Amino acid sequence: MTAILARLGVPRRINAAGTLTRLGGSLMAPEVVEAMRQAAACSLDMAELQAAAGAVIARATGMEAGMVTSGAAAGLTLAAAACLAGSDIARMAALPDSRGMPNEILMARTHRNAYDHALRAAGARIIDIGHNDRGTGAGIRGIEAWEIEAAITPATAAFAFAATPDSLGDLPVVLEACRRHGVPVIVDAAAQLPPKSNLAAFAAADLVVFSGGKAIGGPQPTGLLAGRRDLIASALLQQQDMDVSPATWSPPPLIDRNRFPFPPHHGLGRGFKVGKEEICGLVAALDLFLARDEAAWLQGLRDRLAAIAAGLGERARLLPAGKVPLLEVSVADGPAAVRRLLARPLPIHVGERRAAAGILTVDLQAVRPEDDAILAEGLADCL
Ligand SMILES: *Cc1c(COP(=O)(O)O)cnc(C)c1O
């Protein structure tokens, strides 16, 4: 046990469930920790730091501008706030009260998920469109341009698109229909990494969010928001500490002073504070993520899973090359096996998505290699 965990009496756990937020997300590389350590010893202008990190994010995503948020969910709230308020500082001051401004965000019914709350938190109302034909097996049709156009009204502020390997085929239709009506498209690509090529796959959208604390391996409370310069400027203004003097305010060039002769007050995102340590840590993690040999990294995970599977016989199945290699272990009683793993002296968490069907999922992204043997022993004990 590390000293601080001993001090708190909180046990360490083995997380073979993936980079889940509730288990602390990714494990950070020493380079990331070092970047955070260096930042911790400095004072600096946070808007200037955000603008510089934003330029790195813009390059990585192929978009005009970017910023670091306190997670992808906060990125969705800021994206919605930017689409609702634009460059209007009176609207920024009013949010989340969105009366009197376009405040509807359109979503395909099939994309609705628990992170919708992040969009609503900005004051937006979500309007569902289309059917769930594919999901229910009732039919073959996805979201169509005419459905989007019929739903667009003067109250429409944005369209939100939840990116998954299954939904991607519909994105061009959404972008095309929304562009025709000047409606910005927000893409939630929080967990769409790897492959790292996906970082730049949404450059045609107006805004995109990614988690910094999942596959990128950055500090857990970070996310990337990238997109149109004017919208990122709005999001940044609504997040920054704005206790500034109008007479001496000197924001970074990203903030167009012709649009903002007066500084706004603290905005909706003032509570979504990102520290200098997190911003510098995320940039270091992004550098590592972009430089990494992805094929070799995935093969490394596959080799470790194969070694674990070797001790489990027929019950373990290495899933064929997807984005991140996974091991499926079939057990007689999924929930009972999960409880047994959690009751061990060093508790083990596995993916529970298919536990009810007797299948445990093992993901090594947040497992230290030196813990593989303990994980294998725990899994064998469940069989
Ligand atoms: C994880 C996730 C989020 C939230 O990301 P955080 O960085 O944890 O805030 C949002 N949307 C989707 C689809 C996610 O998977």
Coordinates of C-alpha atoms and ligand atoms in Angstrom, one line a residue, residues 21 70-74 76 113 115 188 190-191 210-214 220 222-223, ligand 1:
T21 CA -14.0 7.0 -13.9
S70 CA -12.5 18.9 -16.5
G71 CA -13.5 15.7 -18.4
A72 CA -15.4 15.0 -21.5
A73 CA -18.7 15.4 -19.7
A74 CA -17.7 19.0 -18.7
L76 CA -20.3 18.6 -23.4
N113 CA -27.5 8.2 -23.1
Y115 CA -24.4 11.9 -20.5
D188 CA -19.3 13.2 -28.1
A190 CA -15.2 10.6 -25.3
A191 CA -14.3 7.0 -25.6
F210 CA -12.6 13.4 -25.9
S211 CA -11.8 12.1 -22.4
G212 CA -8.3 12.9 -21.3
G213 CA -8.4 10.2 -18.5
K214 CA -9.3 7.2 -20.7
Q220 CA -8.4 11.6 -14.7
T222 CA -9.4 16.1 -17.9
G223 CA -11.0 16.2 -21.3
Ligands
LIG1 C1 -16.6 8.5 -20.5 C2 -17.6 9.2 -21.3 C3 -18.0 10.5 -21.1 C4 -17.5 11.3 -19.9 O1 -16.1 11.5 -20.0 P1 -15.3 12.0 -18.7 O2 -14.0 12.4 -19.3 O3 -15.3 11.0 -17.7 O4 -16.1 13.2 -18.2 C5 -18.9 11.1 -21.9 N1 -19.5 10.4 -23.0 C6 -19.1 9.1 -23.2 C7 -19.8 8.4 -24.4 C8 -18.2 8.5 -22.4 O5 -17.9 7.2 -22.7

